[in-house]
Short mmCIF file of C-alpha atoms in Angstrom, two decimals:
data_model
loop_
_atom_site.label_atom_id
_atom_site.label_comp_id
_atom_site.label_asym_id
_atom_site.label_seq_id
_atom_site.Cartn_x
_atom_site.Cartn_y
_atom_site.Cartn_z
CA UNK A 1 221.80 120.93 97.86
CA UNK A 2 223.43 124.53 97.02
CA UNK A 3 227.05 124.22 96.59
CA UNK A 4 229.15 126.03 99.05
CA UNK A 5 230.41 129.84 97.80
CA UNK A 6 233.63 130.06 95.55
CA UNK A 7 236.12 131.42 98.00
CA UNK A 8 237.68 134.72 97.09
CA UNK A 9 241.22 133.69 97.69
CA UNK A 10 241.93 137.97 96.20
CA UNK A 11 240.50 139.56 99.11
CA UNK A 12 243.35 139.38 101.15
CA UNK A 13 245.96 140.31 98.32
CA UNK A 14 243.29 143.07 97.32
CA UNK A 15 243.15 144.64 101.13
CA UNK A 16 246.86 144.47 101.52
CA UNK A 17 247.01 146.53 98.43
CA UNK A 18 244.55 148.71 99.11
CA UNK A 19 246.43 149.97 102.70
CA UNK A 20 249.70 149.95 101.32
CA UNK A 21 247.82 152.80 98.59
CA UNK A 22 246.31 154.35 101.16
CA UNK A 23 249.64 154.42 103.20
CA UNK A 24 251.92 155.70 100.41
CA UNK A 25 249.03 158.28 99.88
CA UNK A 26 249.42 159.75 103.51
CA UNK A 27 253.07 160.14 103.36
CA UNK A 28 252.98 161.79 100.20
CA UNK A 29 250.30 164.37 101.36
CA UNK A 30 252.17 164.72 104.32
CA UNK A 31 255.05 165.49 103.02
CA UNK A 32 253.26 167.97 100.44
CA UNK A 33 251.78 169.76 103.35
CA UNK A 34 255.40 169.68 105.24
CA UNK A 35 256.74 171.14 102.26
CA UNK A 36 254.61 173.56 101.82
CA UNK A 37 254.25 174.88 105.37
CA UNK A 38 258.35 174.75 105.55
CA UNK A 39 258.71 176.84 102.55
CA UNK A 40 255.88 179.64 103.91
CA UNK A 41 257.92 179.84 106.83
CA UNK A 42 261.11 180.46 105.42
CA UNK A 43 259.41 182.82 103.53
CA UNK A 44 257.85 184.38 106.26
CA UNK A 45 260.95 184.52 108.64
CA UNK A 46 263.08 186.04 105.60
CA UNK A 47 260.47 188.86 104.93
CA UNK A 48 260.64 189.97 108.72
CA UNK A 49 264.13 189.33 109.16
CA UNK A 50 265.43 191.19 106.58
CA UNK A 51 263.78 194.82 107.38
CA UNK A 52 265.46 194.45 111.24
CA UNK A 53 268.86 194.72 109.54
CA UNK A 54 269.72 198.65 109.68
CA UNK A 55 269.02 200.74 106.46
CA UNK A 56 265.98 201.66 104.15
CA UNK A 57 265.51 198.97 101.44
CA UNK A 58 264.80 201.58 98.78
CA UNK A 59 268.33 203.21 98.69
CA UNK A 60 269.56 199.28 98.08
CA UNK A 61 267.47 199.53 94.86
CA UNK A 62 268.99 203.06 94.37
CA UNK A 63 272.54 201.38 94.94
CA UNK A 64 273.38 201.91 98.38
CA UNK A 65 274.01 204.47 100.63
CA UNK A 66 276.98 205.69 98.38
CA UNK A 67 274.37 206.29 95.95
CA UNK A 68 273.45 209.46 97.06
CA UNK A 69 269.89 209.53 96.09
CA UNK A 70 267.72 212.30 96.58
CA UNK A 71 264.89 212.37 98.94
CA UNK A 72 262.54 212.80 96.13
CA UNK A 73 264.15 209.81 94.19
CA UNK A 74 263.96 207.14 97.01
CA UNK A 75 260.15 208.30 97.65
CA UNK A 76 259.56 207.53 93.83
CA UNK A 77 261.83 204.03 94.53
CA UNK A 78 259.37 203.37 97.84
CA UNK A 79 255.73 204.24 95.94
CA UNK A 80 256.93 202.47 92.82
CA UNK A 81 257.80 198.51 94.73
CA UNK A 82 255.59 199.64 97.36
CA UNK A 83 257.30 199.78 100.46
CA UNK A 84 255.39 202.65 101.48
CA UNK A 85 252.69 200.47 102.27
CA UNK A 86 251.76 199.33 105.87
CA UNK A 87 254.47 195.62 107.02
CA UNK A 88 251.38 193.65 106.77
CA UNK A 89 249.92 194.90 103.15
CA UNK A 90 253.65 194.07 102.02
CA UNK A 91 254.12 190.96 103.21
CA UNK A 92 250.78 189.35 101.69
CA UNK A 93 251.61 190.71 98.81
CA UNK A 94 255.06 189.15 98.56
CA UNK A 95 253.31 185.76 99.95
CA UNK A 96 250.94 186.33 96.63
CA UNK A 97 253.60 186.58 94.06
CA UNK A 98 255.79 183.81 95.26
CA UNK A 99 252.63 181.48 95.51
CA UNK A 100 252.30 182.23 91.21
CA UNK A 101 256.41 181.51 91.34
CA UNK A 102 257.18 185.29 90.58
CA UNK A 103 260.58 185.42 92.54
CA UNK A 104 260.89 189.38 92.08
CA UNK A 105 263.96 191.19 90.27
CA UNK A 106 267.26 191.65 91.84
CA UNK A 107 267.22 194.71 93.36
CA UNK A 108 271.57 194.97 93.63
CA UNK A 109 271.57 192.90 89.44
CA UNK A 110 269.00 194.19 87.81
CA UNK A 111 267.60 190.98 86.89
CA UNK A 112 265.34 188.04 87.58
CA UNK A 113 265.88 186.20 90.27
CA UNK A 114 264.38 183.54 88.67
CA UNK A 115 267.08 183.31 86.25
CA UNK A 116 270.03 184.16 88.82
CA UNK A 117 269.47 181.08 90.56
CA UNK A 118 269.23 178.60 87.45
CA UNK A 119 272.64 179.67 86.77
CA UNK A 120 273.93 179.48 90.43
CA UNK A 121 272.12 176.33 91.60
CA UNK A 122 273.63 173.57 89.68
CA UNK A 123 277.31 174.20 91.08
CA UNK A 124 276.10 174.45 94.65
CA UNK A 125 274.11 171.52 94.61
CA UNK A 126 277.08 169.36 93.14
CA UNK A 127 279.12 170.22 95.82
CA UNK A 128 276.20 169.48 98.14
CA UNK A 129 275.86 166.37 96.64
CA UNK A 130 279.23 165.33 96.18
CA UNK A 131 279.91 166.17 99.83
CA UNK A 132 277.07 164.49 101.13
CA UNK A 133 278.14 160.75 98.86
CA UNK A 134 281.95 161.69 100.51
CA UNK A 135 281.07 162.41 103.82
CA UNK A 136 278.67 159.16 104.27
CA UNK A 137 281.55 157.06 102.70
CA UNK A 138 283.89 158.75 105.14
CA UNK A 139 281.43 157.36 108.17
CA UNK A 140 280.70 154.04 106.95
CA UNK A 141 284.42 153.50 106.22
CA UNK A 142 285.28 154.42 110.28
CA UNK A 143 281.83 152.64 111.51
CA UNK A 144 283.10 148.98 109.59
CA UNK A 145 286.40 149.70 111.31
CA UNK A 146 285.85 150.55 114.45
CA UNK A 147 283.53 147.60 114.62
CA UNK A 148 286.07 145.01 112.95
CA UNK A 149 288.91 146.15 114.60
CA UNK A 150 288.04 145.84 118.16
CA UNK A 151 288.72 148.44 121.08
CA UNK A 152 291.38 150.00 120.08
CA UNK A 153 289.89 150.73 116.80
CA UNK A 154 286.62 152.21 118.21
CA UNK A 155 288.20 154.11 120.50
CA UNK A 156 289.92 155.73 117.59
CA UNK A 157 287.88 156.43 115.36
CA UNK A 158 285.09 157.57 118.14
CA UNK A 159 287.52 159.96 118.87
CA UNK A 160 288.34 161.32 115.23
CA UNK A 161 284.45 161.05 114.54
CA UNK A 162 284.14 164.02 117.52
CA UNK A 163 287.83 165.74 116.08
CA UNK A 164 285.90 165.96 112.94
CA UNK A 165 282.41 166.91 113.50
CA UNK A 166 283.89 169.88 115.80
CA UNK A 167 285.94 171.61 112.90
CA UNK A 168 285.14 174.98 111.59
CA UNK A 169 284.74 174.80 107.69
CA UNK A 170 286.67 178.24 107.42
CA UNK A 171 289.55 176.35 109.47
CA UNK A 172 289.54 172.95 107.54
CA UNK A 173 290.00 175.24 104.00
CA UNK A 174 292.50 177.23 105.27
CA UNK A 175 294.79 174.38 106.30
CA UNK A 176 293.68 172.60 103.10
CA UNK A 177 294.71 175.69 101.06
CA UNK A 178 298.27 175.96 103.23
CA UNK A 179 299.06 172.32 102.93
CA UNK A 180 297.42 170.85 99.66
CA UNK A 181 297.89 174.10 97.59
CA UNK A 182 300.88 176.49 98.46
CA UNK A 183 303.38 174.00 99.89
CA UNK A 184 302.52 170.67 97.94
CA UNK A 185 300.82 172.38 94.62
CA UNK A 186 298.94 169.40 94.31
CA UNK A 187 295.39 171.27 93.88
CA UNK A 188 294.28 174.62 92.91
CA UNK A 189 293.94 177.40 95.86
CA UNK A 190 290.03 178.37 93.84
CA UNK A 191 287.82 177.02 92.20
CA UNK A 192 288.98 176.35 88.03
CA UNK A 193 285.66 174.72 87.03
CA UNK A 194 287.42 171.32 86.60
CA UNK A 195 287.74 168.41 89.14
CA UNK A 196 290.55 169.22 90.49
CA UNK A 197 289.15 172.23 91.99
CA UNK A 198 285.90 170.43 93.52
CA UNK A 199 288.23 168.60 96.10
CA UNK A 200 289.07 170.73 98.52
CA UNK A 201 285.82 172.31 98.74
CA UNK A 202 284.48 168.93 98.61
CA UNK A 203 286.42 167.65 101.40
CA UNK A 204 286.18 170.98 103.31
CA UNK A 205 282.38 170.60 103.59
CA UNK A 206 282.47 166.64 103.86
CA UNK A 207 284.87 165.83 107.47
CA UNK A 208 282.51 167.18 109.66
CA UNK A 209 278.91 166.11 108.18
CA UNK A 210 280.86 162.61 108.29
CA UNK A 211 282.23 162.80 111.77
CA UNK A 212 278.23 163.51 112.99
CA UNK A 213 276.90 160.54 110.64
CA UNK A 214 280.01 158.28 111.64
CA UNK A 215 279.21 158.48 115.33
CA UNK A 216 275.55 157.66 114.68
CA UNK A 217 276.19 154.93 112.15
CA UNK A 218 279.18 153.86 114.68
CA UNK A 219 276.63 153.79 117.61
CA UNK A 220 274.19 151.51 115.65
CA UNK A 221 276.69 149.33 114.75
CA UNK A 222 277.82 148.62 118.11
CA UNK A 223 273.64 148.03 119.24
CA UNK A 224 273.18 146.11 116.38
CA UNK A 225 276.15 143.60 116.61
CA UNK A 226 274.74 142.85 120.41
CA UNK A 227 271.57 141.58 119.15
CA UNK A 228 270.12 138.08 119.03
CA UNK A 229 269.90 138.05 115.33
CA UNK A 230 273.48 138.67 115.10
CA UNK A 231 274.80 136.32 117.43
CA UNK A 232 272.95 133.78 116.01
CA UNK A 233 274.29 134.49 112.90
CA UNK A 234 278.29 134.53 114.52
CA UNK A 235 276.64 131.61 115.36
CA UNK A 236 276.36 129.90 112.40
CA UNK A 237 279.89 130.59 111.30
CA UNK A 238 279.25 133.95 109.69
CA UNK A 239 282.25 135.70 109.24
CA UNK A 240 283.20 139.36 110.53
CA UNK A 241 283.08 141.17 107.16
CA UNK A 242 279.76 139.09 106.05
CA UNK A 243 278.23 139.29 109.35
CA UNK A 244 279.10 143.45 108.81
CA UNK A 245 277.64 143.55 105.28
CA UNK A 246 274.70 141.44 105.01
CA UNK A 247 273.16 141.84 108.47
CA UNK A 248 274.55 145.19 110.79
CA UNK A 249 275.21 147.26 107.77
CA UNK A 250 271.24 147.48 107.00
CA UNK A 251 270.21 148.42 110.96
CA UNK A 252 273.23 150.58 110.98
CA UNK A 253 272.11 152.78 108.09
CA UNK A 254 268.68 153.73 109.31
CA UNK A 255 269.51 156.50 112.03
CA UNK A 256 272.33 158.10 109.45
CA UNK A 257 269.41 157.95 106.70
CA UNK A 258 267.48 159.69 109.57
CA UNK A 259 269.80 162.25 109.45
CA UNK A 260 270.70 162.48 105.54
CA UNK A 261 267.98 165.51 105.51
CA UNK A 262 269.33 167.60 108.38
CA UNK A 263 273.16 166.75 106.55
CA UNK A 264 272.04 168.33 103.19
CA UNK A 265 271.05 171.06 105.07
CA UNK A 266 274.08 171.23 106.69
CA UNK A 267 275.90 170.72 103.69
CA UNK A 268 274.25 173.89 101.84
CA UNK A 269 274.69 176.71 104.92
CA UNK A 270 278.29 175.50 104.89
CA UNK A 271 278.46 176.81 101.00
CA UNK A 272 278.32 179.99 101.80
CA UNK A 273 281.41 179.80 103.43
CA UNK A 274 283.05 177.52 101.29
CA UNK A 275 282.14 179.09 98.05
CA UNK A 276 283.81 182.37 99.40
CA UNK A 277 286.65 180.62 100.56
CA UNK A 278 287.40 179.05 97.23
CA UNK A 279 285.91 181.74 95.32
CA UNK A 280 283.45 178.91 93.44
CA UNK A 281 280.54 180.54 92.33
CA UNK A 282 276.96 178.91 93.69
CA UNK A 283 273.97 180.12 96.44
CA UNK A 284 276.37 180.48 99.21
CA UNK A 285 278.25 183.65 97.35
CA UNK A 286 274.79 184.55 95.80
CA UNK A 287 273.01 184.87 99.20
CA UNK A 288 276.56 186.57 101.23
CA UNK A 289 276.50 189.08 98.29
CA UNK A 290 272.57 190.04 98.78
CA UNK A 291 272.29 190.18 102.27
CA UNK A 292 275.27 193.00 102.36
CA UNK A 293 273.37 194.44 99.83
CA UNK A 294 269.74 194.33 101.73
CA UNK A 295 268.70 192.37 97.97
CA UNK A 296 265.16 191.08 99.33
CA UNK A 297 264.11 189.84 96.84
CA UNK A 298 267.86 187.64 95.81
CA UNK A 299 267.66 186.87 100.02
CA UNK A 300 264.01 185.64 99.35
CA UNK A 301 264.67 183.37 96.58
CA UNK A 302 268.15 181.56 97.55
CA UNK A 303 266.46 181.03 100.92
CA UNK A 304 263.34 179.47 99.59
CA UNK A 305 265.55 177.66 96.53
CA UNK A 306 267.41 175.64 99.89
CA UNK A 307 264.37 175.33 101.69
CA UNK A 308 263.02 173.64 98.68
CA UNK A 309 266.25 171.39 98.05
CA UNK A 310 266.46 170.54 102.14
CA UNK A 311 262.25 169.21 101.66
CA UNK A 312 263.56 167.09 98.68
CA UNK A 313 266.25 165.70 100.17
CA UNK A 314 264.90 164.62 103.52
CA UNK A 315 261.76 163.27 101.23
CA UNK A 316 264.12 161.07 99.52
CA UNK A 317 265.97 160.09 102.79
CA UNK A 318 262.12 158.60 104.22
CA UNK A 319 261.94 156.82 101.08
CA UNK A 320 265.85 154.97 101.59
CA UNK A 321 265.08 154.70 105.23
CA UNK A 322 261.02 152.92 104.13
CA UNK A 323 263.19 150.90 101.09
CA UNK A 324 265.80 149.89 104.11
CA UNK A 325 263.43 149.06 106.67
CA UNK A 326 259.70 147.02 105.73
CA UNK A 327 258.58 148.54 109.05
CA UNK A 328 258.09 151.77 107.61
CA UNK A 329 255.97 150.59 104.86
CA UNK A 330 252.82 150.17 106.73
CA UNK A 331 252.91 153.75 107.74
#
């Protein structure tokens, strides 16, 4: 009599392995071919954008209009970084030196661009940063108290939550500057390089990103302490703050993680106001500076340089939001 096959008690483990490869594989080409497409459109939108803003490029490289260059001169200027050439001839050829990661030379500096925004990228994206850790610890502080302190408490913080995701950044530093700097002297009125003068900027860019994130978080909260799973565990005898932290907390966080992408984003167009505000050197000031100076190829690369940083960040906001939820493993 043949004995009976050894069962393959791997198979299952093996297939289960096998998708979740082939799952993580998808979202990471997906997200390669999101970034990619992203950045080509920024790049593409920049390039047409900035020749509809009044003036001829080539007397930017010449120094401005004040320059008073010659005709001869800015003909030289327009053969030589050939804008001279048909709108279409230029622009593939700018979409074939950014695709080698040749950002250009400053047209307004002198310089690569390349280099320009190594040295200005690391102090915008702290503040980006730094904001973004603030503003979510603003929200989650109002969400666990408008949802432990009953009506009155949500109706409060609802209300600050739209108070705050309505205020102008320009507004918030002003009053900052007025109350924090020139009549208690507790902070510096610009940027010193030190801690002290990250706060206001920090805060300035944080209150509203929070009051959008604590009315979403706030929201889900609220849905999520309805559910069966958490009156069964009210229930059980779970109290308010351990009901909050080890069971709404987790469904709560998934839409703001949602949004942690479009935030960042948020978080880096607000630097250009900020950064001139407080006089703190970063992208915001780099890009104000190059668009009044029609700098394509400076507008090109801080465009692309946040375009790149936004793709990142909302990457690593799918992976908290797959790490939060097992649901969106299997996809």
């Amino acid at each position: 009599m043949t004995p009976p096959a050894p069962t393959d008690r791997a198979t299952p483990t093996a297939t289960r392995r096998r998708a979740r490869l082939t799952a993580a594989l998808r979202w990471t080409t997906g997200r390669l071919v999101g970034g990619l497409v992203v950045l080509w459109a920024v790049a593409t939108l920049i390039f047409f954008a900035i020749r509809l803003v009044p003036g001829d490029p080539a007397e930017a490289i010449l120094g401005g209009p004040g320059s008073q260059a010659s005709d001869e001169a800015i003909a030289l200027v327009r053969e030589q970084y050939g804008l001279d050439q048909p709108l279409l001839v230029q622009y593939l050829a700018q979409l074939g030196r950014l695709a080698t990661g040749d950002l250009g030379t400053s047209y307004s500096l002198r310089t690569g661009v390349a280099g320009l925004l190594l040295d200005q990228l690391p102090g915008t994206l702290l503040l980006a940063v730094a904001s973004l850790v603030v503003a979510w610890a603003i929200a989650l502080g109002t969400a666990w108290w408008a949802t432990l302190g009953g009506r009155v408490a949500a109706a409060v913080s609802s209300t600050l939550e739209i108070v705050a995701s309505a205020v102008p950044h320009f507004w918030l530093a002003s009053v900052l500057v007025l109350l924090l700097s020139t009549q208690l002297g507790l902070l510096p009125p610009v940027s010193t390089g030190t801690p002290a003068g990250l706060v206001m900027p920090v805060v300035t860019l944080a209150v509203p990103v929070a009051g959008f994130l604590g009315q979403v978080t706030r929201d889900s909260l609220l849905d999520a302490a309805a559910a069966p799973f958490a009156v069964s565990a009210r229930a059980r005898g779970e109290s308010r703050s351990g009901l909050f932290r080890r069971h709404l907390l987790r469904h709560a966080a998934l839409p703001g993680l949602a949004l942690s992408g479009w935030a960042f984003g948020s978080l880096l167009s607000g630097a250009v106001v900020v950064e001139s505000v407080f006089a703190r050197p970063g992208l915001g000031r780099t890009l104000l500076g190059a668009v009044t100076l029609r700098d394509i190829p400076l507008v090109t690369g801080v465009a692309l340089v946040s375009a790149l940083a936004y793709v990142v960040v909302v990457a690593l906001g799918d992976l908290a939001e797959r790490a939060v939820d097992p649901r969106e493993r299997a996809t």
